[in-house]
GROMACS .gro file of C-alpha atoms in nm:
model
  389
    1MET     CA    1   3.200   0.686  -2.121
    2ALA     CA    2   2.877   0.473  -2.145
    3VAL     CA    3   3.074   0.164  -2.022
    4ALA     CA    4   3.222   0.357  -1.733
    5VAL     CA    5   2.888   0.494  -1.622
    6SER     CA    6   2.724   0.155  -1.655
    7ASP     CA    7   2.998  -0.014  -1.444
    8PHE     CA    8   2.969   0.260  -1.180
    9CYS     CA    9   2.592   0.210  -1.154
   10ARG     CA   10   2.643  -0.167  -1.123
   11ARG     CA   11   2.877  -0.114  -0.837
   12ALA     CA   12   2.634   0.141  -0.686
   13LYS     CA   13   2.364  -0.138  -0.686
   14SER     CA   14   2.146   0.017  -0.954
   15ALA     CA   15   2.227  -0.157  -1.281
   16ALA     CA   16   2.103   0.032  -1.590
   17THR     CA   17   2.025  -0.052  -1.942
   18PRO     CA   18   2.235   0.084  -2.230
   19THR     CA   19   1.937   0.295  -2.333
   20GLU     CA   20   1.912   0.463  -1.992
   21VAL     CA   21   2.283   0.531  -1.985
   22ARG     CA   22   2.276   0.694  -2.339
   23GLU     CA   23   1.975   0.908  -2.237
   24ALA     CA   24   2.159   1.025  -1.923
   25LEU     CA   25   2.481   1.102  -2.108
   26ALA     CA   26   2.290   1.303  -2.370
   27LEU     CA   27   2.217   1.561  -2.100
   28LEU     CA   28   2.595   1.639  -2.059
   29ALA     CA   29   2.835   1.820  -2.283
   30ASP     CA   30   3.159   1.684  -2.423
   31GLU     CA   31   3.350   1.907  -2.171
   32ASP     CA   32   3.214   1.695  -1.885
   33ASP     CA   33   3.389   1.378  -1.996
   34PHE     CA   34   3.685   1.429  -1.747
   35ARG     CA   35   3.442   1.490  -1.463
   36ILE     CA   36   3.246   1.175  -1.562
   37ARG     CA   37   3.573   0.978  -1.551
   38ALA     CA   38   3.676   1.119  -1.219
   39LEU     CA   39   3.339   1.026  -1.064
   40THR     CA   40   3.318   0.674  -1.218
   41ASP     CA   41   3.681   0.576  -1.136
   42ALA     CA   42   3.610   0.616  -0.767
   43GLU     CA   43   3.400   0.399  -0.550
   44PRO     CA   44   3.037   0.502  -0.508
   45GLU     CA   45   2.986   0.691  -0.179
   46ARG     CA   46   2.628   0.592  -0.156
   47SER     CA   47   2.386   0.342  -0.314
   48PRO     CA   48   2.180   0.307  -0.513
   49LEU     CA   49   2.285   0.540  -0.783
   50GLY     CA   50   2.163   0.516  -1.150
   51PRO     CA   51   2.283   0.702  -1.451
   52PHE     CA   52   2.046   0.998  -1.401
   53ALA     CA   53   2.180   1.015  -1.035
   54VAL     CA   54   2.531   1.037  -1.181
   55VAL     CA   55   2.425   1.337  -1.402
   56ASP     CA   56   2.262   1.492  -1.091
   57ILE     CA   57   2.587   1.453  -0.897
   58LEU     CA   58   2.785   1.612  -1.172
   59ARG     CA   59   2.542   1.911  -1.158
   60GLY     CA   60   2.613   1.974  -0.794
   61THR     CA   61   2.369   1.748  -0.606
   62SER     CA   62   2.513   1.565  -0.304
   63ALA     CA   63   2.559   1.189  -0.339
   64GLU     CA   64   2.331   1.129  -0.041
   65LEU     CA   65   2.046   1.325  -0.184
   66ALA     CA   66   2.094   1.162  -0.524
   67SER     CA   67   2.081   0.824  -0.360
   68GLN     CA   68   1.756   0.907  -0.178
   69ARG     CA   69   1.605   1.031  -0.501
   70GLN     CA   70   1.709   0.704  -0.672
   71GLY     CA   71   1.561   0.490  -0.407
   72CYS     CA   72   1.222   0.666  -0.409
   73GLY     CA   73   1.184   0.661  -0.783
   74TYR     CA   74   1.236   1.030  -0.840
   75TYR     CA   75   1.441   0.983  -1.165
   76GLU     CA   76   1.191   0.737  -1.312
   77VAL     CA   77   0.914   0.999  -1.261
   78VAL     CA   78   1.132   1.277  -1.409
   79ARG     CA   79   1.217   1.050  -1.712
   80GLU     CA   80   0.850   0.970  -1.764
   81LEU     CA   81   0.739   1.333  -1.738
   82ALA     CA   82   1.013   1.430  -1.993
   83ARG     CA   83   0.887   1.163  -2.227
   84VAL     CA   84   0.527   1.274  -2.203
   85ARG     CA   85   0.611   1.629  -2.237
   86GLU     CA   86   0.816   1.550  -2.550
   87GLU     CA   87   0.514   1.359  -2.697
   88LYS     CA   88   0.275   1.642  -2.613
   89ALA     CA   89   0.500   1.927  -2.717
   90PRO     CA   90   0.384   2.113  -3.023
   91PRO     CA   91   0.580   2.052  -3.351
   92ALA     CA   92   0.838   2.300  -3.456
   93PRO     CA   93   0.694   2.571  -3.677
   94ALA     CA   94   0.780   2.545  -4.045
   95PRO     CA   95   1.021   2.808  -4.189
   96THR     CA   96   0.837   3.116  -4.341
   97GLY     CA   97   1.118   3.207  -4.577
   98LEU     CA   98   1.092   3.193  -4.955
   99THR     CA   99   1.127   2.847  -5.100
  100PHE     CA  100   1.139   2.706  -5.447
  101ALA     CA  101   0.918   2.432  -5.595
  102PRO     CA  102   1.081   2.104  -5.711
  103PRO     CA  103   1.176   2.093  -6.073
  104PRO     CA  104   0.907   2.001  -6.311
  105ALA     CA  105   0.885   1.649  -6.466
  106PRO     CA  106   1.033   1.616  -6.815
  107PRO     CA  107   0.781   1.650  -7.104
  108PRO     CA  108   0.648   1.338  -7.251
  109ALA     CA  109   0.845   1.212  -7.559
  110VAL     CA  110   0.687   1.289  -7.900
  111PRO     CA  111   0.643   0.975  -8.118
  112GLU     CA  112   0.825   0.981  -8.442
  113ALA     CA  113   0.513   0.870  -8.626
  114LEU     CA  114   0.349   1.210  -8.567
  115SER     CA  115   0.268   1.406  -8.885
  116GLU     CA  116   0.378   1.761  -8.947
  117GLY     CA  117   0.046   1.889  -8.838
  118GLY     CA  118   0.078   1.688  -8.512
  119ALA     CA  119   0.424   1.841  -8.461
  120ALA     CA  120   0.291   2.187  -8.506
  121LYS     CA  121   0.019   2.124  -8.250
  122ALA     CA  122   0.276   1.988  -8.012
  123GLY     CA  123   0.482   2.307  -8.054
  124LYS     CA  124   0.189   2.528  -7.973
  125ALA     CA  125   0.116   2.319  -7.666
  126ALA     CA  126   0.477   2.364  -7.548
  127ARG     CA  127   0.443   2.744  -7.513
  128PRO     CA  128   0.180   2.738  -7.240
  129SER     CA  129   0.379   2.464  -7.063
  130ALA     CA  130   0.686   2.689  -7.078
  131GLU     CA  131   0.481   2.972  -6.921
  132SER     CA  132   0.351   2.744  -6.648
  133LEU     CA  133   0.705   2.642  -6.578
  134GLN     CA  134   0.807   3.002  -6.508
  135GLU     CA  135   0.514   3.025  -6.270
  136ARG     CA  136   0.613   2.705  -6.090
  137ILE     CA  137   0.966   2.812  -6.027
  138ALA     CA  138   0.875   3.153  -5.909
  139PRO     CA  139   0.928   3.211  -5.541
  140ARG     CA  140   0.630   3.178  -5.318
  141LYS     CA  141   0.539   3.197  -4.954
  142ARG     CA  142   0.412   2.885  -4.769
  143GLU     CA  143   0.117   2.901  -4.534
  144SER     CA  144   0.204   2.922  -4.169
  145ALA     CA  145   0.139   2.616  -3.955
  146PRO     CA  146  -0.169   2.641  -3.718
  147GLU     CA  147  -0.086   2.768  -3.377
  148ALA     CA  148  -0.054   2.472  -3.144
  149MET     CA  149  -0.229   2.463  -2.802
  150PRO     CA  150   0.015   2.533  -2.513
  151PHE     CA  151   0.106   2.222  -2.305
  152ASP     CA  152  -0.041   2.363  -1.981
  153ALA     CA  153  -0.371   2.419  -2.152
  154GLN     CA  154  -0.412   2.062  -2.272
  155GLU     CA  155  -0.603   1.796  -2.106
  156PRO     CA  156  -0.435   1.643  -1.786
  157VAL     CA  157  -0.205   1.362  -1.868
  158SER     CA  158  -0.207   1.036  -1.679
  159PHE     CA  159   0.151   0.927  -1.609
  160LYS     CA  160   0.055   0.569  -1.552
  161ARG     CA  161   0.173   0.359  -1.835
  162ALA     CA  162  -0.118   0.188  -2.017
  163LEU     CA  163  -0.022  -0.167  -2.054
  164PRO     CA  164  -0.192  -0.379  -2.318
  165LYS     CA  165  -0.446  -0.635  -2.208
  166PRO     CA  166  -0.323  -0.991  -2.194
  167ARG     CA  167  -0.392  -1.199  -2.517
  168GLY     CA  168  -0.403  -1.552  -2.624
  169ARG     CA  169  -0.310  -1.804  -2.359
  170PHE     CA  170  -0.229  -1.526  -2.113
  171THR     CA  171  -0.595  -1.399  -2.111
  172GLN     CA  172  -0.752  -1.420  -1.767
  173VAL     CA  173  -1.114  -1.524  -1.806
  174ALA     CA  174  -1.327  -1.608  -1.500
  175ALA     CA  175  -1.447  -1.968  -1.498
  176PRO     CA  176  -1.827  -2.005  -1.550
  177LYS     CA  177  -2.009  -2.085  -1.224
  178SER     CA  178  -2.202  -2.399  -1.172
  179SER     CA  179  -2.574  -2.422  -1.092
  180TYR     CA  180  -2.697  -2.413  -0.738
  181GLN     CA  181  -2.896  -2.736  -0.808
  182THR     CA  182  -2.555  -2.921  -0.821
  183LEU     CA  183  -2.520  -2.864  -0.443
  184LEU     CA  184  -2.867  -3.011  -0.376
  185HIS     CA  185  -2.804  -3.326  -0.583
  186ALA     CA  186  -2.630  -3.641  -0.442
  187GLU     CA  187  -2.282  -3.526  -0.570
  188GLY     CA  188  -2.336  -3.206  -0.368
  189LYS     CA  189  -2.278  -3.382  -0.046
  190ASP     CA  190  -1.916  -3.476  -0.128
  191ILE     CA  191  -1.860  -3.115  -0.244
  192LEU     CA  192  -1.990  -2.969   0.075
  193GLU     CA  193  -1.795  -3.219   0.292
  194SER     CA  194  -1.470  -3.133   0.114
  195ALA     CA  195  -1.539  -2.761   0.155
  196MET     CA  196  -1.613  -2.806   0.533
  197GLU     CA  197  -1.280  -2.969   0.592
  198GLN     CA  198  -1.109  -2.661   0.437
  199ASN     CA  199  -1.325  -2.391   0.613
  200GLU     CA  200  -1.386  -2.370   0.986
  201HIS     CA  201  -1.713  -2.173   0.981
  202ARG     CA  202  -2.008  -2.096   0.754
  203PHE     CA  203  -1.894  -1.749   0.647
  204ALA     CA  204  -1.557  -1.893   0.509
  205LEU     CA  205  -1.758  -2.171   0.351
  206ILE     CA  206  -1.990  -1.932   0.180
  207HIS     CA  207  -1.700  -1.734   0.040
  208ALA     CA  208  -1.540  -2.045  -0.097
  209LEU     CA  209  -1.852  -2.186  -0.261
  210SER     CA  210  -1.960  -1.853  -0.408
  211GLU     CA  211  -1.660  -1.850  -0.637
  212GLN     CA  212  -1.780  -2.176  -0.808
  213TYR     CA  213  -2.157  -2.181  -0.771
  214ASN     CA  214  -2.451  -1.947  -0.823
  215GLY     CA  215  -2.728  -1.913  -0.575
  216ALA     CA  216  -3.093  -1.999  -0.615
  217ARG     CA  217  -3.158  -1.626  -0.710
  218GLY     CA  218  -2.833  -1.485  -0.824
  219GLU     CA  219  -2.533  -1.476  -0.597
  220LEU     CA  220  -2.487  -1.759  -0.341
  221THR     CA  221  -2.622  -1.658   0.003
  222GLN     CA  222  -2.602  -1.792   0.361
  223THR     CA  223  -2.958  -1.917   0.331
  224ASP     CA  224  -2.866  -2.114   0.006
  225VAL     CA  225  -2.567  -2.282   0.173
  226GLU     CA  226  -2.762  -2.360   0.498
  227THR     CA  227  -3.042  -2.519   0.297
  228ALA     CA  228  -2.797  -2.737   0.105
  229LEU     CA  229  -2.628  -2.843   0.420
  230GLN     CA  230  -2.957  -2.943   0.595
  231ARG     CA  231  -3.062  -3.134   0.276
  232HIS     CA  232  -2.762  -3.357   0.320
  233GLY     CA  233  -2.763  -3.372   0.699
  234LEU     CA  234  -2.442  -3.179   0.746
  235MET     CA  235  -2.572  -2.876   0.938
  236ASP     CA  236  -2.535  -3.035   1.283
  237ARG     CA  237  -2.177  -3.138   1.215
  238LEU     CA  238  -2.093  -2.780   1.103
  239THR     CA  239  -2.269  -2.621   1.405
  240ALA     CA  240  -2.091  -2.848   1.662
  241ARG     CA  241  -1.764  -2.762   1.503
  242GLU     CA  242  -1.837  -2.394   1.503
  243ARG     CA  243  -1.941  -2.393   1.870
  244GLN     CA  244  -1.626  -2.569   1.976
  245GLY     CA  245  -1.400  -2.341   1.754
  246LEU     CA  246  -1.565  -2.024   1.878
  247LEU     CA  247  -1.546  -2.105   2.249
  248SER     CA  248  -1.183  -2.217   2.201
  249ALA     CA  249  -1.100  -1.892   2.026
  250TYR     CA  250  -1.251  -1.687   2.309
  251THR     CA  251  -1.052  -1.884   2.556
  252GLU     CA  252  -0.725  -1.844   2.362
  253GLN     CA  253  -0.778  -1.474   2.318
  254ARG     CA  254  -0.879  -1.427   2.690
  255GLY     CA  255  -1.215  -1.289   2.609
  256ALA     CA  256  -1.121  -1.025   2.359
  257ALA     CA  257  -1.388  -1.024   2.099
  258GLY     CA  258  -1.183  -0.811   1.846
  259ARG     CA  259  -0.891  -1.062   1.848
  260VAL     CA  260  -1.141  -1.351   1.812
  261ALA     CA  261  -1.297  -1.197   1.505
  262TRP     CA  262  -0.939  -1.135   1.361
  263SER     CA  263  -0.819  -1.495   1.428
  264LEU     CA  264  -1.132  -1.640   1.260
  265GLY     CA  265  -1.119  -1.403   0.972
  266LEU     CA  266  -1.452  -1.243   1.049
  267SER     CA  267  -1.578  -0.885   1.080
  268PRO     CA  268  -1.731  -0.782   1.414
  269SER     CA  269  -2.079  -0.791   1.267
  270GLU     CA  270  -2.020  -1.143   1.123
  271LEU     CA  271  -1.894  -1.252   1.461
  272GLN     CA  272  -2.213  -1.134   1.629
  273ARG     CA  273  -2.429  -1.309   1.361
  274LEU     CA  274  -2.242  -1.629   1.409
  275ILE     CA  275  -2.286  -1.618   1.790
  276GLY     CA  276  -2.652  -1.553   1.746
  277SER     CA  277  -2.696  -1.833   1.498
  278LEU     CA  278  -2.520  -2.080   1.737
  279GLN     CA  279  -2.704  -1.929   2.047
  280LEU     CA  280  -2.375  -1.897   2.223
  281GLN     CA  281  -2.424  -1.547   2.382
  282ALA     CA  282  -2.459  -1.684   2.735
  283GLU     CA  283  -2.146  -1.906   2.705
  284VAL     CA  284  -1.953  -1.629   2.542
  285ASP     CA  285  -2.048  -1.378   2.818
  286GLY     CA  286  -1.944  -1.635   3.082
  287VAL     CA  287  -1.590  -1.664   2.928
  288ARG     CA  288  -1.554  -1.295   2.910
  289GLU     CA  289  -1.666  -1.246   3.272
  290ARG     CA  290  -1.415  -1.503   3.388
  291PHE     CA  291  -1.131  -1.305   3.226
  292GLN     CA  292  -1.272  -0.979   3.360
  293ARG     CA  293  -1.255  -1.118   3.709
  294GLU     CA  294  -0.911  -1.241   3.660
  295VAL     CA  295  -0.768  -0.908   3.547
  296LEU     CA  296  -0.948  -0.710   3.826
  297ALA     CA  297  -0.849  -0.963   4.097
  298SER     CA  298  -0.478  -0.966   4.017
  299ARG     CA  299  -0.273  -0.843   4.301
  300HIS     CA  300   0.081  -0.867   4.161
  301LEU     CA  301   0.197  -0.515   4.083
  302THR     CA  302   0.406  -0.604   3.782
  303GLN     CA  303   0.115  -0.774   3.609
  304ARG     CA  304  -0.116  -0.482   3.685
  305LEU     CA  305   0.137  -0.229   3.563
  306ASP     CA  306   0.184  -0.432   3.238
  307MET     CA  307  -0.190  -0.461   3.193
  308LEU     CA  308  -0.225  -0.083   3.215
  309GLY     CA  309  -0.053  -0.055   2.882
  310ARG     CA  310  -0.304  -0.287   2.706
  311ASP     CA  311  -0.574  -0.028   2.640
  312LYS     CA  312  -0.750  -0.203   2.359
  313TYR     CA  313  -0.780  -0.536   2.564
  314LEU     CA  314  -0.926  -0.358   2.871
  315ALA     CA  315  -1.166  -0.163   2.648
  316ASP     CA  316  -1.267  -0.483   2.474
  317LEU     CA  317  -1.349  -0.642   2.804
  318GLY     CA  318  -1.534  -0.334   2.919
  319ILE     CA  319  -1.334  -0.279   3.238
  320LYS     CA  320  -1.091  -0.015   3.143
  321LYS     CA  321  -1.228   0.254   3.377
  322ARG     CA  322  -1.267   0.015   3.676
  323PHE     CA  323  -0.919  -0.114   3.636
  324THR     CA  324  -0.750   0.230   3.601
  325ASP     CA  325  -0.945   0.361   3.908
  326MET     CA  326  -0.846   0.062   4.114
  327LEU     CA  327  -0.485   0.086   4.022
  328ARG     CA  328  -0.476   0.463   4.073
  329LYS     CA  329  -0.607   0.418   4.415
  330ASP     CA  330  -0.354   0.147   4.511
  331LEU     CA  331  -0.056   0.343   4.366
  332GLU     CA  332  -0.165   0.652   4.564
  333GLU     CA  333  -0.155   0.444   4.896
  334LEU     CA  334   0.190   0.293   4.811
  335ALA     CA  335   0.333   0.622   4.721
  336ARG     CA  336   0.193   0.781   5.033
  337ASN     CA  337   0.378   0.530   5.255
  338GLU     CA  338   0.708   0.585   5.072
  339VAL     CA  339   0.701   0.963   5.032
  340PRO     CA  340   0.849   1.041   5.382
  341ASP     CA  341   1.165   0.837   5.305
  342ALA     CA  342   1.204   0.941   4.940
  343GLY     CA  343   1.414   1.242   4.824
  344ASP     CA  344   1.302   1.266   4.467
  345MET     CA  345   1.073   1.104   4.216
  346ALA     CA  346   1.331   0.850   4.107
  347GLY     CA  347   1.394   0.738   4.463
  348LEU     CA  348   1.024   0.706   4.527
  349CYS     CA  349   0.968   0.488   4.225
  350LEU     CA  350   1.276   0.285   4.314
  351ALA     CA  351   1.145   0.225   4.672
  352ILE     CA  352   0.799   0.115   4.546
  353ALA     CA  353   0.963  -0.109   4.280
  354ARG     CA  354   1.194  -0.289   4.531
  355LYS     CA  355   0.925  -0.334   4.791
  356HIS     CA  356   0.683  -0.498   4.546
  357GLY     CA  357   0.920  -0.662   4.299
  358ALA     CA  358   0.830  -0.447   3.998
  359PRO     CA  359   1.045  -0.264   3.741
  360GLN     CA  360   1.117   0.095   3.827
  361GLU     CA  361   1.045   0.219   3.480
  362LEU     CA  362   0.697   0.055   3.486
  363VAL     CA  363   0.620   0.231   3.816
  364LEU     CA  364   0.727   0.572   3.686
  365ARG     CA  365   0.537   0.525   3.357
  366ALA     CA  366   0.221   0.428   3.552
  367LEU     CA  367   0.244   0.735   3.777
  368ASP     CA  368   0.267   0.959   3.474
  369ARG     CA  369  -0.010   0.783   3.287
  370LEU     CA  370  -0.253   0.790   3.585
  371GLY     CA  371  -0.177   1.162   3.653
  372LEU     CA  372  -0.013   1.119   3.997
  373SER     CA  373   0.339   1.222   3.925
  374GLU     CA  374   0.282   1.599   3.935
  375GLY     CA  375   0.116   1.588   4.273
  376LEU     CA  376   0.392   1.357   4.413
  377ARG     CA  377   0.665   1.593   4.288
  378LYS     CA  378   0.502   1.883   4.472
  379GLN     CA  379   0.487   1.684   4.784
  380LEU     CA  380   0.852   1.584   4.758
  381GLN     CA  381   0.952   1.938   4.687
  382ALA     CA  382   0.760   2.072   4.984
  383GLN     CA  383   0.913   1.806   5.206
  384SER     CA  384   1.267   1.885   5.076
  385ASN     CA  385   1.208   2.255   5.148
  386TYR     CA  386   1.075   2.192   5.492
  387SER     CA  387   1.353   1.960   5.596
  388SER     CA  388   1.634   2.186   5.467
  389PRO     CA  389   1.777   2.434   5.736
   0.00000   0.00000   0.00000
């Protein structure tokens, strides 16, 4: 049966160890062998299915539910809980019935060289031993085992397996950090130049160097790195590269500060600090204003409808309210011109879409989003009732 269950689990894409198969089969009775054979001879209906899932199916659970439980690790948790409960369960109480003590050890042999007086003394000593033997073989009652604490009243159990810490060559020990003075010496210039080639701004440079070097007073700080760069004449080169990279990022991300920070691996506060250090606030504002004007000046309806769905970008540029108000006003005018010839909402959106080369679905979605669809439906309904005889 174990071989059949193991092969079934393999075909169900959940291969199990022999130990798991034996533990699962231990939960079934001998009368279930024919049911196990009937299940394992057929092809698995679902996958994955492990040995405990097979037991679950034999007890009435559907194959689909058992597969879901196997996939989410349900049976592993149940198995671990059972193991922990077995470890924490109180030991079985000792029987309180009458028991007999083990037979006594044989009396020591009397040497032949003993005199008659010695033999007499040995005979006298044998009588008390005979009496103690009777006492030893007499039935007696054992003390009851101390009452164990119930499982629910014990301390909470952590079901996370405590793995041993790595030893020997597998031990992970942090490498000792070098002194900050190394960056100030002559060899520090090569170290800083190599780090600058791999990191595009000072915050990434600080993070990379802090893993290998200490600062002047503890952890490596921005002031420490900038001091070392100025000492070796590398600060201007880094600043020029940061200015170019920052303005390029704002241009590529079309003025969105959040996406610029994400692309450079910076937090919003670090991005503002970098702009302040480089004195680029005016240039950054100029780039953002250019893209603000571009979004607001767009007259193509498809582009404007598509931009309406980019809430975060519009909020980042600070023009979300202005943009939605302008688009709402323009859509109201377009709809007002097409309402007399439209019979329903779908026909109205189709007429606007065909006239301005925009997808009908985008037009309908924009009217709903801007709160215009309900009023237009009432106008179309009133127009339909007025025109009907």
